[in-house]
Coordinates of C-alpha atoms in Angstrom, one line a residue:
M30 CA -18.6 -12.8 -10.8
I31 CA -22.0 -11.0 -10.9
N32 CA -20.9 -8.7 -8.1
K33 CA -17.7 -7.8 -9.8
I34 CA -19.5 -7.0 -13.0
K35 CA -21.9 -4.9 -11.1
Y36 CA -19.0 -3.2 -9.2
L37 CA -17.4 -2.2 -12.4
F38 CA -20.6 -0.9 -13.8
L39 CA -21.1 1.3 -10.8
V40 CA -17.5 2.6 -11.1
V41 CA -18.0 3.4 -14.7
F42 CA -21.5 5.0 -13.9
F43 CA -20.2 7.3 -11.2
T44 CA -16.9 8.2 -12.7
S45 CA -18.1 8.7 -16.3
F46 CA -21.8 9.4 -16.5
L47 CA -22.2 11.8 -13.7
G48 CA -18.8 13.6 -14.7
C49 CA -20.4 14.5 -18.1
S50 CA -23.2 16.5 -16.6
D51 CA -23.1 20.2 -15.5
I52 CA -24.4 20.3 -12.0
L53 CA -27.1 22.6 -13.0
E54 CA -28.1 20.7 -16.2
E55 CA -27.7 17.2 -15.0
V56 CA -30.3 14.5 -15.1
P57 CA -32.1 14.3 -11.7
V58 CA -31.2 11.2 -9.7
S59 CA -34.7 10.1 -9.6
D60 CA -34.7 9.6 -13.4
L61 CA -31.6 7.4 -13.1
S62 CA -32.9 4.7 -11.0
V63 CA -29.8 4.8 -8.9
E64 CA -31.6 3.8 -5.7
N65 CA -31.7 0.3 -7.1
S66 CA -27.9 0.5 -7.3
F67 CA -27.3 1.1 -3.5
N68 CA -27.9 -2.4 -2.1
T69 CA -24.6 -4.0 -1.1
E70 CA -21.2 -3.0 0.4
A71 CA -19.7 -3.3 -3.2
D72 CA -22.2 -0.7 -4.3
A73 CA -21.2 1.7 -1.5
K74 CA -17.5 1.2 -2.4
A75 CA -18.2 1.8 -6.0
A76 CA -19.8 5.2 -5.1
I77 CA -16.8 6.2 -3.1
V78 CA -14.6 5.5 -6.1
G79 CA -16.7 8.0 -8.2
V80 CA -16.4 10.5 -5.3
Y81 CA -12.6 10.3 -5.2
N82 CA -12.3 10.3 -9.0
S83 CA -14.0 13.7 -9.1
L84 CA -10.8 15.0 -7.9
Q85 CA -9.1 14.1 -11.1
L86 CA -11.5 16.3 -13.1
E87 CA -10.0 19.2 -15.1
G88 CA -11.7 22.0 -13.0
V89 CA -10.6 20.3 -9.7
Y90 CA -7.0 19.0 -9.6
G91 CA -6.6 17.8 -13.1
K92 CA -5.5 21.1 -14.7
S93 CA -7.1 24.2 -13.5
Q94 CA -5.2 24.5 -10.2
T95 CA -2.0 25.1 -12.1
L96 CA -3.3 28.0 -14.3
F97 CA -3.4 30.8 -11.7
S98 CA -0.8 33.5 -12.5
T99 CA 1.3 34.6 -9.4
D100 CA 4.8 35.5 -8.5
E101 CA 5.6 31.7 -8.7
H102 CA 4.5 30.7 -12.2
N103 CA 2.1 31.5 -14.9
A104 CA 0.7 30.1 -18.3
G105 CA 2.2 32.0 -21.2
S106 CA 0.4 34.9 -22.8
K107 CA -0.1 32.9 -25.9
V108 CA -1.8 30.0 -24.2
P109 CA -5.5 30.2 -25.1
L110 CA -7.2 30.9 -21.7
S111 CA -9.4 33.8 -22.6
G112 CA -7.3 36.1 -20.5
F113 CA -7.4 34.0 -17.4
N114 CA -3.6 34.0 -17.1
L115 CA -3.5 37.8 -17.7
Y116 CA -6.2 38.8 -15.3
S117 CA -8.3 40.2 -18.2
F118 CA -11.0 37.3 -17.9
T119 CA -14.7 37.8 -17.7
A120 CA -17.5 35.6 -16.5
D121 CA -17.8 34.3 -20.0
N122 CA -14.5 32.3 -19.6
V123 CA -15.2 28.7 -20.5
E124 CA -11.5 27.5 -20.3
V125 CA -10.9 27.7 -16.7
I126 CA -13.6 29.5 -14.7
L127 CA -16.6 27.4 -15.8
P128 CA -14.7 24.1 -15.4
I129 CA -13.6 25.0 -11.9
W130 CA -17.3 25.6 -11.0
R131 CA -18.9 22.8 -12.9
D132 CA -16.4 20.0 -12.0
H133 CA -16.5 20.9 -8.2
Y134 CA -20.2 20.7 -8.3
V135 CA -20.0 17.4 -10.1
G136 CA -17.9 16.0 -7.2
I137 CA -20.2 17.5 -4.6
N138 CA -23.3 15.8 -6.2
R139 CA -21.4 12.5 -6.1
A140 CA -20.5 13.0 -2.5
N141 CA -24.1 13.9 -1.6
L142 CA -25.4 10.9 -3.4
A143 CA -23.0 8.6 -1.4
I144 CA -23.8 10.5 1.9
S145 CA -27.5 10.0 1.3
K146 CA -27.6 6.4 0.1
I147 CA -24.8 4.5 1.9
P148 CA -26.5 4.7 5.4
S149 CA -29.3 2.4 4.2
I150 CA -27.1 -0.3 3.0
N151 CA -26.9 -3.4 5.3
M152 CA -23.1 -3.8 6.0
N153 CA -20.6 -3.3 8.9
V154 CA -21.7 -0.1 10.7
E155 CA -18.1 1.1 11.3
E156 CA -17.1 0.6 7.7
R157 CA -20.3 2.2 6.5
N158 CA -19.5 5.2 8.6
T159 CA -16.0 5.3 7.4
L160 CA -17.3 5.4 3.8
V161 CA -19.7 8.2 4.6
A162 CA -16.9 10.1 6.3
E163 CA -14.7 9.9 3.2
A164 CA -17.5 11.3 1.1
K165 CA -17.9 14.1 3.7
F166 CA -14.2 14.9 3.4
I167 CA -14.2 15.2 -0.3
K168 CA -17.4 17.4 -0.1
A169 CA -15.7 19.7 2.6
L170 CA -12.6 19.9 0.4
L171 CA -14.6 20.9 -2.6
Y172 CA -16.6 23.5 -0.9
F173 CA -13.4 24.9 0.8
N174 CA -12.0 25.5 -2.8
L175 CA -15.3 26.9 -4.0
I176 CA -15.7 29.6 -1.4
R177 CA -12.1 30.6 -1.8
Y178 CA -12.6 30.9 -5.7
Y179 CA -16.1 32.4 -5.7
G180 CA -17.1 33.5 -2.2
D181 CA -20.9 32.8 -1.5
V182 CA -21.9 29.8 -3.4
P183 CA -25.1 27.5 -3.5
Y184 CA -24.7 24.9 -0.8
K185 CA -26.2 21.7 -1.7
Y186 CA -27.3 19.6 1.3
S187 CA -28.3 16.7 -0.8
E188 CA -27.9 15.2 -4.3
T189 CA -29.9 16.7 -7.2
A190 CA -33.0 14.5 -7.2
S191 CA -35.5 16.7 -9.2
L192 CA -35.7 19.7 -11.4
N193 CA -36.8 21.7 -8.4
D194 CA -33.3 21.2 -6.9
L195 CA -31.7 23.2 -9.6
N196 CA -32.5 26.8 -8.6
I197 CA -30.5 27.4 -5.5
P198 CA -29.5 30.8 -4.1
R199 CA -26.0 31.5 -2.9
T200 CA -25.2 30.5 0.7
P201 CA -23.2 32.9 2.9
V202 CA -19.5 31.7 3.3
A203 CA -20.0 31.8 7.1
T204 CA -22.8 29.1 6.8
I205 CA -20.7 27.0 4.5
Y206 CA -17.6 27.1 6.9
E207 CA -19.8 25.9 9.7
N208 CA -21.2 23.1 7.5
M209 CA -17.7 22.1 6.5
I210 CA -16.3 22.0 10.1
R211 CA -19.3 19.9 11.3
D212 CA -18.6 17.3 8.4
L213 CA -15.0 17.3 9.2
E214 CA -15.5 16.6 12.8
Y215 CA -17.6 13.7 11.8
C216 CA -14.5 12.7 9.7
V217 CA -12.1 12.9 12.5
E218 CA -14.3 10.6 14.5
H219 CA -14.9 8.0 11.7
L220 CA -12.0 8.0 9.3
D221 CA -9.2 5.5 9.6
V222 CA -5.6 6.5 10.5
K223 CA -2.8 6.1 8.1
A224 CA -2.1 2.5 7.3
A225 CA -0.9 0.3 4.4
G226 CA -3.5 0.2 1.7
L227 CA -5.1 3.5 2.4
A228 CA -2.9 5.6 -0.1
G229 CA -5.3 8.2 -1.6
H230 CA -7.9 7.7 1.0
A231 CA -9.0 10.4 3.3
T232 CA -7.6 9.7 6.9
Q233 CA -8.2 11.2 10.2
D234 CA -4.9 13.2 9.8
A235 CA -6.1 14.5 6.4
A236 CA -9.3 15.6 8.1
K237 CA -7.4 17.4 10.8
T238 CA -5.1 18.9 8.3
L239 CA -8.0 20.3 6.2
L240 CA -9.6 21.6 9.4
A241 CA -6.3 23.4 10.3
S242 CA -6.2 25.0 6.8
I243 CA -9.8 26.0 7.1
Y244 CA -9.3 27.8 10.6
L245 CA -6.0 29.3 9.3
T246 CA -7.7 30.8 6.3
R247 CA -10.8 32.0 8.1
G248 CA -8.5 33.6 10.8
S249 CA -6.3 35.4 8.3
M250 CA -9.2 36.6 6.3
A251 CA -10.8 38.0 9.4
R252 CA -7.6 40.0 10.0
R253 CA -7.5 41.0 6.3
D254 CA -11.0 42.3 6.4
N255 CA -10.8 43.9 10.0
T256 CA -13.7 41.7 11.1
G257 CA -11.9 40.1 14.0
N258 CA -8.6 39.1 15.4
G259 CA -8.9 35.5 14.3
I260 CA -7.4 34.2 17.6
A261 CA -10.0 31.5 18.0
D262 CA -9.5 30.3 14.5
F263 CA -5.7 30.4 14.8
T264 CA -5.9 28.5 18.0
L265 CA -7.8 25.7 16.4
A266 CA -5.5 25.7 13.4
T267 CA -2.6 25.2 15.9
R268 CA -4.4 22.5 17.7
Y269 CA -5.3 20.4 14.9
S270 CA -1.9 20.8 13.0
K271 CA -0.1 20.0 16.2
E272 CA -2.2 16.7 16.7
V273 CA -1.0 15.6 13.2
I274 CA 2.6 16.5 14.2
D275 CA 2.5 14.7 17.6
A276 CA 0.7 11.6 15.9
N277 CA 4.2 11.0 14.4
R278 CA 2.7 9.1 11.4
Y279 CA 4.3 11.4 8.8
R280 CA 7.8 12.6 8.2
L281 CA 9.7 14.8 5.7
C282 CA 11.4 12.9 2.8
P283 CA 15.1 13.3 3.6
Y284 CA 15.7 14.8 0.1
F285 CA 13.4 17.5 -1.2
P286 CA 12.8 16.2 -4.8
D287 CA 11.8 12.8 -3.3
A288 CA 8.4 14.2 -2.3
F289 CA 7.6 14.7 -6.0
I290 CA 9.1 12.1 -8.3
V291 CA 6.9 9.3 -9.7
Q292 CA 9.2 6.6 -8.2
N293 CA 8.4 7.6 -4.7
K294 CA 4.6 8.1 -4.9
N295 CA 2.7 7.6 -1.7
N296 CA 5.8 8.4 0.4
D297 CA 5.7 9.2 4.1
E298 CA 5.3 13.0 3.6
I299 CA 1.9 12.7 1.7
V300 CA -1.0 13.3 4.0
F301 CA -3.5 13.4 1.2
D302 CA -3.1 13.5 -2.6
V303 CA -5.0 12.8 -5.8
Q304 CA -4.0 9.5 -7.3
F305 CA -3.3 9.4 -11.0
K306 CA -2.3 6.4 -13.1
S307 CA -1.0 5.5 -16.5
P308 CA -0.5 4.5 -19.3
G309 CA -3.7 4.4 -21.3
L310 CA -6.1 4.0 -18.3
G311 CA -7.9 7.3 -18.8
V312 CA -6.8 8.5 -15.3
G313 CA -3.6 10.3 -16.0
N314 CA -3.1 14.1 -16.0
T315 CA -1.7 16.9 -18.1
I316 CA 1.0 18.0 -15.5
G317 CA 3.9 16.4 -17.3
I318 CA 3.1 18.1 -20.7
N319 CA 2.3 21.6 -19.2
M320 CA 5.0 21.6 -16.5
G321 CA 8.5 20.3 -16.6
I322 CA 11.8 20.7 -18.4
P323 CA 12.0 21.7 -22.0
S324 CA 13.9 19.5 -24.5
T325 CA 16.0 20.3 -27.6
A326 CA 13.9 17.6 -29.3
S327 CA 10.5 18.3 -30.6
G328 CA 7.1 16.4 -30.8
V329 CA 7.1 12.7 -29.7
D330 CA 10.9 12.8 -29.3
N331 CA 10.5 15.6 -26.8
L332 CA 8.1 13.4 -24.7
T333 CA 10.2 10.5 -25.0
A334 CA 13.1 12.6 -23.6
G335 CA 11.0 13.5 -20.6
G336 CA 10.5 17.0 -21.8
S337 CA 7.6 19.4 -21.5
Q338 CA 6.0 21.8 -23.8
G339 CA 6.3 24.5 -21.1
A340 CA 3.0 26.0 -21.2
I341 CA 3.3 26.8 -17.6
R342 CA 6.5 28.5 -16.8
A343 CA 8.2 29.5 -13.5
N344 CA 8.3 33.2 -12.9
P345 CA 12.0 34.1 -13.2
Y346 CA 11.8 36.4 -10.1
H347 CA 10.7 33.6 -7.9
Q348 CA 14.3 32.3 -7.6
F349 CA 15.3 35.4 -5.6
Y350 CA 13.1 34.2 -2.9
Y351 CA 15.6 31.6 -1.9
E352 CA 18.7 32.1 0.1
V353 CA 21.9 31.2 -1.7
A354 CA 22.4 28.1 0.2
D355 CA 18.8 26.9 -0.5
S356 CA 20.0 25.7 -3.9
I357 CA 18.2 22.2 -3.8
R358 CA 14.7 23.6 -3.4
M359 CA 15.3 26.4 -5.8
K360 CA 16.9 24.4 -8.6
W361 CA 14.4 21.5 -8.4
T362 CA 11.4 24.1 -8.5
N363 CA 12.9 26.7 -10.9
A364 CA 15.1 24.8 -13.1
R365 CA 17.3 26.8 -15.7
I366 CA 18.3 23.8 -17.8
L367 CA 17.4 22.0 -21.1
I368 CA 17.3 18.3 -21.8
N369 CA 19.8 17.8 -24.6
A370 CA 18.7 15.3 -27.2
T371 CA 21.7 13.4 -28.4
T372 CA 22.2 10.3 -30.4
G373 CA 21.4 7.2 -28.2
G374 CA 20.2 9.2 -25.2
Y375 CA 19.6 12.5 -23.3
S376 CA 21.5 14.6 -21.0
I377 CA 21.0 17.9 -18.9
V378 CA 22.7 21.0 -20.0
S379 CA 22.7 24.4 -18.4
A380 CA 20.8 27.1 -20.3
V381 CA 23.2 30.1 -20.5
S382 CA 21.8 31.8 -23.7
N383 CA 20.3 35.3 -23.8
N384 CA 17.0 33.8 -23.5
P385 CA 17.3 31.0 -20.9
P386 CA 14.1 29.2 -19.8
V387 CA 13.1 29.1 -16.1
S388 CA 11.0 26.0 -16.0
A389 CA 8.2 25.1 -13.5
A390 CA 10.0 21.8 -13.0
K391 CA 8.9 20.5 -9.6
F392 CA 6.9 17.6 -11.2
R393 CA 9.4 17.0 -14.0
R394 CA 9.4 13.7 -15.8
Y395 CA 13.2 13.7 -16.4
P396 CA 14.9 11.4 -16.2
V397 CA 12.6 8.8 -17.7
R398 CA 13.0 5.5 -16.0
S399 CA 10.3 3.7 -17.9
P400 CA 12.1 2.6 -21.2
G401 CA 9.8 2.7 -24.3
F402 CA 7.0 4.7 -22.5
V403 CA 5.8 7.7 -24.4
L404 CA 4.2 10.4 -22.4
Q405 CA 0.8 11.3 -23.9
T406 CA -0.8 14.8 -23.6
N407 CA -3.0 13.8 -20.7
D408 CA -1.4 10.6 -19.3
Y409 CA 1.2 11.4 -16.7
D410 CA 0.9 9.3 -13.5
V411 CA 2.5 11.7 -11.0
N412 CA 0.2 12.2 -8.0
W413 CA -1.0 15.7 -7.1
P414 CA -0.3 16.6 -3.4
I415 CA -3.2 18.4 -1.7
F416 CA -1.6 18.1 1.7
R417 CA 2.0 17.4 2.5
Y418 CA 3.5 17.0 6.0
A419 CA 5.6 20.0 5.1
E420 CA 2.4 22.2 4.9
V421 CA 1.3 20.8 8.3
L422 CA 4.5 22.3 9.8
L423 CA 4.0 25.5 7.9
I424 CA 0.3 25.8 9.1
Y425 CA 1.4 25.1 12.8
A426 CA 4.1 27.9 12.6
E427 CA 1.9 30.5 11.0
A428 CA -1.1 30.0 13.3
S429 CA 1.2 29.9 16.3
N430 CA 2.8 33.2 15.4
E431 CA -0.6 34.9 14.9
I432 CA -1.5 34.0 18.4
N433 CA 1.9 34.5 20.3
G434 CA 4.2 36.1 17.9
P435 CA 7.5 34.4 17.2
N436 CA 8.1 31.4 19.5
Q437 CA 10.5 28.5 19.6
L438 CA 8.0 25.8 18.8
A439 CA 7.1 27.7 15.6
I440 CA 10.7 28.0 14.8
N441 CA 11.5 24.4 15.4
A442 CA 8.8 23.3 12.8
L443 CA 10.4 25.6 10.2
N444 CA 13.8 24.5 11.0
L445 CA 12.8 21.0 10.0
L446 CA 12.2 22.3 6.4
R447 CA 15.5 24.1 6.4
S448 CA 17.4 21.1 7.6
R449 CA 15.9 18.9 4.9
A450 CA 16.8 21.7 2.3
R451 CA 20.5 21.2 3.2
N452 CA 20.6 17.6 2.0
T453 CA 22.2 17.1 -1.6
N454 CA 22.4 14.1 -3.8
I455 CA 25.5 12.8 -5.4
G456 CA 26.0 14.0 -8.9
G457 CA 23.7 17.1 -8.5
V458 CA 20.1 17.9 -8.3
H459 CA 19.4 17.6 -12.0
R460 CA 20.9 14.3 -12.7
D461 CA 18.5 12.9 -10.2
I462 CA 20.6 9.7 -9.5
L463 CA 19.1 6.7 -7.8
P464 CA 19.7 5.2 -5.3
R465 CA 20.3 8.4 -3.1
S466 CA 23.6 9.1 -1.7
L467 CA 22.9 12.2 0.5
S468 CA 25.3 14.7 2.0
I469 CA 24.7 17.9 4.1
Q470 CA 25.6 21.3 2.8
R471 CA 27.0 22.5 6.1
S472 CA 29.5 24.9 4.8
I473 CA 27.3 27.4 2.8
G474 CA 24.8 28.6 5.2
L475 CA 21.0 27.9 5.6
V476 CA 21.5 27.6 9.3
D477 CA 18.6 27.0 11.8
L478 CA 16.6 30.0 12.7
T479 CA 16.7 31.3 16.3
L480 CA 14.7 33.8 18.2
T481 CA 17.5 36.3 17.7
N482 CA 17.4 36.1 14.0
S483 CA 16.1 39.2 12.3
L484 CA 13.7 37.2 10.2
V485 CA 11.7 36.5 13.3
S486 CA 12.2 39.9 15.1
S487 CA 8.6 40.5 15.2
Q488 CA 5.2 39.0 14.5
S489 CA 4.9 40.8 11.1
A490 CA 8.5 39.9 10.2
F491 CA 7.9 36.2 11.1
R492 CA 4.6 36.3 9.1
N493 CA 6.4 37.5 6.0
Y494 CA 9.2 34.9 6.4
I495 CA 6.5 32.1 6.8
L496 CA 4.6 33.4 3.6
L497 CA 7.9 33.3 1.6
E498 CA 8.8 29.9 3.2
R499 CA 5.4 28.6 2.0
S500 CA 6.3 29.8 -1.5
R501 CA 9.7 28.3 -1.3
E502 CA 8.4 24.9 -0.1
L503 CA 5.1 24.8 -1.8
S504 CA 5.6 26.7 -5.1
Q505 CA 3.8 25.2 -8.2
E506 CA 1.3 23.1 -5.8
G507 CA -1.5 25.4 -6.3
K508 CA -1.3 27.2 -2.9
R509 CA 0.1 30.7 -3.6
W510 CA -2.9 32.4 -5.1
F511 CA -5.0 31.3 -2.0
D512 CA -2.2 32.6 0.3
L513 CA -2.0 36.0 -1.5
V514 CA -5.7 36.2 -1.4
R515 CA -6.4 35.4 2.3
W516 CA -3.8 38.0 3.4
G517 CA -5.1 40.6 0.9
I518 CA -1.8 41.0 -0.9
L519 CA -2.4 39.5 -4.4
K520 CA -2.4 43.0 -6.3
S521 CA 0.4 44.6 -4.3
T522 CA 2.6 41.4 -4.9
L523 CA 2.0 41.2 -8.6
R524 CA 1.9 44.8 -9.3
G525 CA 5.5 45.6 -8.1
L526 CA 7.0 42.6 -9.7
N527 CA 8.6 44.2 -12.7
A528 CA 10.3 46.9 -10.5
K529 CA 11.4 44.3 -7.9
C530 CA 13.0 42.1 -10.6
I531 CA 14.9 44.9 -12.2
A532 CA 16.2 45.9 -8.8
K533 CA 17.3 42.4 -7.8
I534 CA 19.1 42.1 -11.3
S535 CA 21.2 45.1 -10.3
E536 CA 22.2 43.5 -7.0
T537 CA 23.3 40.0 -8.1
P538 CA 23.3 37.6 -11.0
P539 CA 20.8 34.6 -10.7
V540 CA 21.7 32.2 -7.9
E541 CA 21.4 29.0 -9.9
V542 CA 23.9 29.9 -12.6
P543 CA 26.5 32.2 -10.9
V544 CA 28.5 32.7 -14.0
I545 CA 25.7 34.2 -16.0
T546 CA 26.0 38.0 -16.8
N547 CA 23.6 40.6 -15.6
T548 CA 23.4 41.6 -19.2
K549 CA 22.0 38.1 -20.2
W550 CA 19.7 38.0 -17.3
T551 CA 18.4 41.4 -18.1
N552 CA 17.8 40.3 -21.7
Y553 CA 16.0 37.4 -20.6
W554 CA 13.8 39.4 -18.2
N555 CA 13.2 42.1 -20.8
G556 CA 11.8 39.4 -23.0
R557 CA 9.0 38.7 -20.4
V558 CA 8.3 42.2 -19.4
D559 CA 5.6 42.8 -22.1
E560 CA 3.9 39.7 -20.8
W561 CA 4.1 40.9 -17.2
N562 CA 2.9 44.3 -18.1
L563 CA -0.2 42.6 -19.3
I564 CA -0.7 40.8 -15.9
T565 CA 0.4 43.7 -13.6
G566 CA -1.6 46.3 -15.5
S567 CA -4.8 44.3 -15.2
I568 CA -4.7 42.9 -11.7
Q569 CA -7.3 44.5 -9.4
D570 CA -8.4 43.9 -5.8
F571 CA -11.6 42.4 -7.1
H572 CA -9.5 39.5 -8.6
M573 CA -9.4 38.0 -5.2
L574 CA -12.6 36.3 -6.2
L575 CA -13.6 34.7 -9.6
P576 CA -16.6 35.7 -11.4
I577 CA -19.7 33.3 -11.3
P578 CA -19.8 31.8 -14.6
T579 CA -22.3 33.1 -17.1
N580 CA -23.6 29.7 -18.0
E581 CA -24.4 29.0 -14.4
R582 CA -26.2 32.3 -13.8
M583 CA -28.3 31.8 -16.9
A584 CA -29.1 28.1 -15.6
N585 CA -29.9 29.2 -11.9
S586 CA -32.2 32.2 -11.9
S587 CA -31.8 32.2 -8.0
I588 CA -28.1 32.9 -8.0
G589 CA -28.3 36.6 -8.0
P590 CA -25.9 39.2 -9.1
N591 CA -22.2 38.4 -9.9
N592 CA -19.2 39.2 -7.7
P593 CA -18.1 42.8 -7.6
G594 CA -16.1 43.9 -10.6
Y595 CA -17.6 41.4 -13.0
N596 CA -20.9 41.7 -15.0

């Protein structure tokens, strides 16, 4: 009983106390007497709980990852984000930019503490090495995010132990890459493979997937910046993603929506995700209130219906990225429906008014299958996927194309996604009936790619196809901003969005509701043009990095000047 109480104390200590402190203002470890808390195996496991829980923080995967405006989705212009959603933000932004920096470093400090203290604990050596590897995995993941957000950032080799550890200059991205890769190679050696009871834990395949993503990013950015051909990095991205594929421990869910619904958490497609739980445990998220399907009800009734406030909306142009036959992925991701509140229940109705919503609906809560449960603002328990097997296939295809151009193995990987997208469920995608009764849409296209297809006629054509396929498959999962940045097409993609949408409107009505008139669709888009004019008029090349938060530059005198374009 004493050990259980001590374990719970340490969980609270690492998940709550450290989470309240800004990394550059936190109390040094030496003043907390934590050395005396690292004595047993239970202490080590409690520390790792705290490391994992840092992923739930607002600035990590609790909220901020959904707030970047791209051609997939954006927060509405009236959402108070100090211009973050409109690309008019500054280094003074405390709604998004500061929490991203602060919360990532909270997690890094927790990881460093575990990495430093766990090796001295007397316990099974293999289990001890695995715990250290889990902490190193999270540290590498957090730094991978930070360098993509901010470029050069301070690299902390150890936990903050004294006030002398607070003033740290920015470390070159190249050095941080090498540190991440070294840690992840340790992870590949010491992490467990996928097994029952390891849901939410870093595994060997998760480390390989993160390595593959790191190498893919570094290779594409070398080409973006004309600093190299990236072949060595693409080769390693291909190697690690292929090892995950060949291990045959993961598979695509037969039906696309099943990768995201609460009832199918920890499915065979998840390589690594952030675990959230509810109700009332303090470890839920805001996804259900910010993203989802709107309801005709309001207030608590809207939540009871499984509705969303829709603070984050799908970009209406995104549905034109899908082929006509790719209706399951498009409808599930960019839903044009309403939850109709009726006496005694709720139903789905098509939104065909002059102002129909296009919802960012991938993580929808409808239909509610837990009677009597009311979704609170920050208490949804859907998990957040960081890596799905679908992305492993996409990484392999992209890296392979960058080395060899279009090839059959890369095409085979993408055809698995196209094949899955053909599966439909009885009753339609929005009714979401369980158990599944799947059939294949064979009569309306979405055929497999071949080497003779125009979409793969050249390396550049195949690259463009893969980037769009990443968007079709991974939309609303926090990947698109990173993809547009690493290939240097953020500004060009967003700047032309208004004209591209108007051109599409003149070609065809929206795919999802074929009966809607061009007039209604045009009226709907025109209702969003002013908002998108704010975004496209503000976006600049320097927005491929965020500014270092003002608070952090004031706290750390060694951090130096801000990123170009920011004061």
